[in-house]
Short mmCIF file of C-alpha atoms in Angstrom, two decimals:
data_model
loop_
_atom_site.label_atom_id
_atom_site.label_comp_id
_atom_site.label_asym_id
_atom_site.label_seq_id
_atom_site.Cartn_x
_atom_site.Cartn_y
_atom_site.Cartn_z
CA UNK A 1 -14.22 17.73 -5.29
CA UNK A 2 -15.60 16.68 -1.93
CA UNK A 3 -13.11 16.12 0.86
CA UNK A 4 -12.97 13.68 3.73
CA UNK A 5 -15.90 13.45 6.14
CA UNK A 6 -15.30 15.49 9.26
CA UNK A 7 -13.42 13.79 12.10
CA UNK A 8 -12.43 10.75 10.03
CA UNK A 9 -10.05 8.23 11.59
CA UNK A 10 -7.62 6.72 9.09
CA UNK A 11 -5.32 3.77 9.71
CA UNK A 12 -2.30 3.19 7.45
CA UNK A 13 -0.25 -0.01 7.57
CA UNK A 14 3.41 0.37 6.70
CA UNK A 15 2.90 4.02 7.55
CA UNK A 16 6.35 4.82 8.87
CA UNK A 17 8.19 5.32 5.60
CA UNK A 18 7.89 5.60 1.84
CA UNK A 19 4.47 5.65 0.22
CA UNK A 20 2.72 4.78 3.49
CA UNK A 21 4.15 7.75 5.33
CA UNK A 22 3.31 10.09 2.45
CA UNK A 23 -0.28 8.79 2.45
CA UNK A 24 -0.51 9.27 6.21
CA UNK A 25 0.80 12.80 5.94
CA UNK A 26 -1.62 13.64 3.11
CA UNK A 27 -4.54 12.32 5.16
CA UNK A 28 -3.44 14.47 8.12
CA UNK A 29 -3.40 17.52 5.86
CA UNK A 30 -6.88 16.57 4.62
CA UNK A 31 -8.17 16.69 8.18
CA UNK A 32 -8.14 13.05 9.29
CA UNK A 33 -6.89 11.66 12.58
CA UNK A 34 -4.25 9.18 11.45
CA UNK A 35 -2.87 6.05 13.09
CA UNK A 36 0.15 4.40 11.48
CA UNK A 37 1.12 0.78 11.97
CA UNK A 38 4.51 -0.77 11.29
CA UNK A 39 7.24 -2.98 12.70
CA UNK A 40 9.69 -0.31 13.83
CA UNK A 41 8.55 1.83 16.77
CA UNK A 42 11.35 4.38 16.31
CA UNK A 43 10.38 4.99 12.67
CA UNK A 44 6.71 5.35 13.63
CA UNK A 45 7.51 7.76 16.46
CA UNK A 46 9.57 9.85 14.06
CA UNK A 47 6.59 10.05 11.69
CA UNK A 48 4.44 11.32 14.57
CA UNK A 49 7.08 13.85 15.59
CA UNK A 50 7.18 15.13 12.01
CA UNK A 51 3.40 15.61 11.97
CA UNK A 52 2.75 12.77 9.52
CA UNK A 53 0.48 10.92 11.98
CA UNK A 54 -1.17 11.27 15.39
CA UNK A 55 -0.89 7.73 16.82
CA UNK A 56 1.12 4.58 16.13
CA UNK A 57 0.98 0.86 16.77
CA UNK A 58 3.60 -1.83 16.30
CA UNK A 59 2.58 -4.93 14.35
CA UNK A 60 3.72 -7.11 11.48
CA UNK A 61 0.88 -7.48 8.96
CA UNK A 62 1.90 -11.12 8.44
CA UNK A 63 1.13 -11.78 12.12
CA UNK A 64 -2.67 -11.86 12.21
CA UNK A 65 -2.99 -11.88 16.00
CA UNK A 66 -0.63 -8.96 16.55
CA UNK A 67 -2.18 -6.99 13.69
CA UNK A 68 -5.74 -7.56 14.92
CA UNK A 69 -4.75 -6.44 18.42
CA UNK A 70 -3.10 -3.26 17.10
CA UNK A 71 -6.12 -2.41 14.95
CA UNK A 72 -8.49 -3.06 17.85
CA UNK A 73 -6.44 -0.74 20.03
CA UNK A 74 -6.57 1.99 17.38
CA UNK A 75 -10.31 1.51 16.94
CA UNK A 76 -10.85 1.80 20.70
CA UNK A 77 -9.73 5.43 20.47
CA UNK A 78 -12.04 6.13 17.54
CA UNK A 79 -13.76 3.85 14.99
CA UNK A 80 -11.76 3.44 11.80
CA UNK A 81 -13.39 5.13 8.80
CA UNK A 82 -10.49 4.87 6.35
CA UNK A 83 -8.23 1.84 6.00
CA UNK A 84 -5.08 1.98 3.89
CA UNK A 85 -3.52 -1.47 3.45
CA UNK A 86 -0.12 -0.31 2.31
CA UNK A 87 2.47 -2.54 4.01
CA UNK A 88 4.44 -4.71 1.63
CA UNK A 89 7.85 -5.97 0.59
CA UNK A 90 9.53 -7.08 -2.61
CA UNK A 91 12.11 -9.74 -3.41
CA UNK A 92 13.48 -10.55 -6.83
CA UNK A 93 14.81 -13.82 -8.20
CA UNK A 94 14.54 -15.83 -11.41
CA UNK A 95 11.53 -18.15 -11.26
CA UNK A 96 13.80 -21.20 -11.23
CA UNK A 97 15.43 -19.91 -8.05
CA UNK A 98 12.18 -18.74 -6.42
CA UNK A 99 11.54 -21.44 -3.86
CA UNK A 100 8.35 -22.09 -1.94
CA UNK A 101 9.61 -20.05 1.01
CA UNK A 102 10.04 -16.96 -1.17
CA UNK A 103 6.52 -17.34 -2.57
CA UNK A 104 5.14 -17.75 0.96
CA UNK A 105 6.96 -14.63 2.17
CA UNK A 106 5.60 -12.55 -0.69
CA UNK A 107 2.07 -13.88 -0.23
CA UNK A 108 2.12 -13.54 3.56
CA UNK A 109 3.16 -9.88 3.54
CA UNK A 110 1.71 -8.53 0.30
CA UNK A 111 -1.55 -10.49 0.11
CA UNK A 112 -2.42 -12.07 3.44
CA UNK A 113 -1.33 -8.83 5.13
CA UNK A 114 -4.13 -7.08 3.23
CA UNK A 115 -6.58 -9.85 4.08
CA UNK A 116 -5.75 -9.69 7.80
CA UNK A 117 -5.96 -5.88 7.83
CA UNK A 118 -9.34 -5.75 6.14
CA UNK A 119 -10.82 -8.57 8.20
CA UNK A 120 -9.90 -6.75 11.41
CA UNK A 121 -11.43 -3.40 10.43
CA UNK A 122 -14.35 -4.32 8.19
CA UNK A 123 -16.99 -5.47 10.72
CA UNK A 124 -17.09 -2.03 12.36
CA UNK A 125 -17.32 -0.30 8.99
CA UNK A 126 -20.24 -2.48 7.94
CA UNK A 127 -21.92 -1.87 11.27
CA UNK A 128 -21.74 1.88 10.72
CA UNK A 129 -22.61 1.64 6.98
CA UNK A 130 -19.54 3.63 6.02
CA UNK A 131 -15.93 2.98 5.15
CA UNK A 132 -13.14 3.54 2.68
CA UNK A 133 -10.67 0.73 2.05
CA UNK A 134 -7.68 1.31 -0.24
CA UNK A 135 -5.04 -1.34 -0.90
CA UNK A 136 -1.70 -0.17 -2.24
CA UNK A 137 -0.93 -2.78 -4.89
CA UNK A 138 1.43 -2.15 -7.81
CA UNK A 139 1.57 -2.13 -11.56
CA UNK A 140 2.93 -5.63 -10.86
CA UNK A 141 -0.67 -6.45 -9.94
CA UNK A 142 -1.80 -5.47 -13.44
CA UNK A 143 1.04 -6.80 -15.62
CA UNK A 144 4.09 -9.00 -15.32
CA UNK A 145 7.73 -8.12 -14.75
CA UNK A 146 10.62 -10.52 -15.14
CA UNK A 147 12.32 -11.84 -11.99
CA UNK A 148 9.54 -10.89 -9.57
CA UNK A 149 7.04 -13.67 -10.22
CA UNK A 150 6.24 -14.18 -6.53
CA UNK A 151 5.77 -10.48 -5.86
CA UNK A 152 3.68 -10.02 -8.99
CA UNK A 153 1.51 -13.02 -8.14
CA UNK A 154 0.83 -11.59 -4.68
CA UNK A 155 -0.06 -8.17 -6.05
CA UNK A 156 -2.36 -9.73 -8.67
CA UNK A 157 -4.08 -11.49 -5.76
CA UNK A 158 -4.59 -8.13 -4.03
CA UNK A 159 -6.28 -6.69 -7.12
CA UNK A 160 -8.53 -9.74 -7.39
CA UNK A 161 -9.48 -9.41 -3.73
CA UNK A 162 -10.34 -5.74 -4.17
CA UNK A 163 -12.56 -6.40 -7.17
CA UNK A 164 -14.43 -9.23 -5.47
CA UNK A 165 -14.81 -7.54 -2.11
CA UNK A 166 -16.09 -4.34 -3.72
CA UNK A 167 -19.01 -6.27 -5.23
CA UNK A 168 -19.71 -8.04 -1.96
CA UNK A 169 -19.85 -4.70 -0.12
CA UNK A 170 -21.51 -2.61 -2.83
CA UNK A 171 -24.68 -1.99 -0.81
CA UNK A 172 -23.01 -1.44 2.57
CA UNK A 173 -21.59 2.07 2.25
CA UNK A 174 -18.04 0.66 2.18
CA UNK A 175 -15.93 1.15 -0.94
CA UNK A 176 -12.87 -0.96 -1.79
CA UNK A 177 -10.23 0.14 -4.28
CA UNK A 178 -6.57 -0.32 -5.11
CA UNK A 179 -3.92 2.08 -6.29
CA UNK A 180 -1.20 0.55 -8.41
CA UNK A 181 1.97 2.65 -8.46
CA UNK A 182 4.68 2.11 -11.01
CA UNK A 183 8.30 2.34 -9.91
CA UNK A 184 8.22 4.99 -7.19
CA UNK A 185 11.02 6.96 -5.56
CA UNK A 186 11.05 5.11 -2.20
CA UNK A 187 13.36 3.05 0.00
CA UNK A 188 11.92 -0.10 -1.58
CA UNK A 189 12.90 0.99 -5.08
CA UNK A 190 16.27 2.17 -3.76
CA UNK A 191 16.89 -1.48 -2.87
CA UNK A 192 16.07 -2.48 -6.44
CA UNK A 193 18.47 0.16 -7.72
CA UNK A 194 21.24 -1.18 -5.47
CA UNK A 195 20.51 -4.70 -6.72
CA UNK A 196 20.77 -3.61 -10.36
CA UNK A 197 24.08 -1.86 -9.63
CA UNK A 198 25.47 -4.93 -7.85
CA UNK A 199 24.44 -7.43 -10.51
CA UNK A 200 25.17 -5.39 -13.64
CA UNK A 201 27.93 -2.97 -12.65
CA UNK A 202 25.85 -0.04 -13.83
CA UNK A 203 26.02 3.37 -12.18
CA UNK A 204 23.22 4.61 -9.93
CA UNK A 205 22.02 6.93 -12.70
CA UNK A 206 21.95 4.04 -15.17
CA UNK A 207 20.10 1.83 -12.70
CA UNK A 208 17.47 4.52 -12.09
CA UNK A 209 17.11 4.94 -15.86
CA UNK A 210 16.56 1.18 -16.19
CA UNK A 211 13.54 1.41 -13.88
CA UNK A 212 12.30 4.75 -15.24
CA UNK A 213 12.19 3.38 -18.78
CA UNK A 214 9.04 1.44 -17.85
CA UNK A 215 7.25 4.77 -17.36
CA UNK A 216 6.37 6.50 -20.65
CA UNK A 217 7.02 9.80 -18.86
CA UNK A 218 10.60 8.63 -18.37
CA UNK A 219 10.77 9.10 -14.60
CA UNK A 220 10.01 7.54 -11.24
CA UNK A 221 6.62 8.25 -9.70
CA UNK A 222 6.69 10.34 -6.51
CA UNK A 223 5.08 9.12 -3.27
CA UNK A 224 3.03 12.34 -3.19
CA UNK A 225 1.39 11.44 -6.51
CA UNK A 226 0.31 8.08 -5.10
CA UNK A 227 -0.94 9.73 -1.91
CA UNK A 228 -3.06 12.21 -3.86
CA UNK A 229 -4.87 9.35 -5.61
CA UNK A 230 -5.47 7.61 -2.28
CA UNK A 231 -6.87 10.73 -0.61
CA UNK A 232 -9.26 11.25 -3.51
CA UNK A 233 -10.54 7.68 -3.21
CA UNK A 234 -11.15 8.28 0.50
CA UNK A 235 -13.20 11.43 -0.09
CA UNK A 236 -16.96 11.77 -0.21
CA UNK A 237 -16.76 12.65 -3.89
CA UNK A 238 -15.52 9.14 -4.71
CA UNK A 239 -18.45 7.31 -3.12
CA UNK A 240 -19.44 5.79 -6.49
CA UNK A 241 -15.91 4.56 -7.17
CA UNK A 242 -15.37 0.99 -5.98
CA UNK A 243 -13.67 -2.14 -7.28
CA UNK A 244 -11.10 -0.12 -9.20
CA UNK A 245 -7.36 -0.66 -9.59
CA UNK A 246 -6.02 2.77 -10.47
CA UNK A 247 -2.54 2.84 -12.02
CA UNK A 248 -0.34 5.75 -11.00
CA UNK A 249 2.39 5.05 -13.50
CA UNK A 250 2.73 7.74 -16.14
CA UNK A 251 0.78 5.78 -18.74
CA UNK A 252 2.62 2.47 -18.32
CA UNK A 253 -0.69 0.63 -17.96
#
């Protein structure tokens, strides 16, 4: 399997924790120079100190101006070859209690955040006839789950964007793909576990089992498993792979 091109510069949004940090770390190990973006400078600096990234920038992906400025600053050090649109958030509520503000929050972060990220980095990639774009979506972008209609709608939008943009860029040297993790052992899922415990009175072990039951392997996915799929998509050996939404979910999809 071919690895990353030499001296690649990768940018990872939401790269300070969870899946994003694991992806950043895996790209460092694969030989890339990695810039992580996020909202919390202390978390980003800790990732750098731990060797999971080389540079960091502070920006909220829902703030197009701030995000574009942070990406431009990163690109001024070295053009961006690999773009990982990972930043996201999840909120749960019954549809009847999911107001317009909740839907806007989920769309702004999970979908428009990807749009803003790609729009900022893509022109340079097209100009150099090379690029790898990977959006971290979710199995919620490939199927439905109860009580997360806004989140699922946003992640479905990400998958649709990836499929359309891949066709638009098919002859440019830029590939566009998504990875769609199932329930993964991260801070985000820990919040879901706490929510299940609070609402149902179940123990932590029972709450974890409730999420793990979606996975035919009977477990949570690890961030490292998601990162491995991302690194492969960014490699030279995956140059014919574009427009795909790859589930990392133990056979759930």
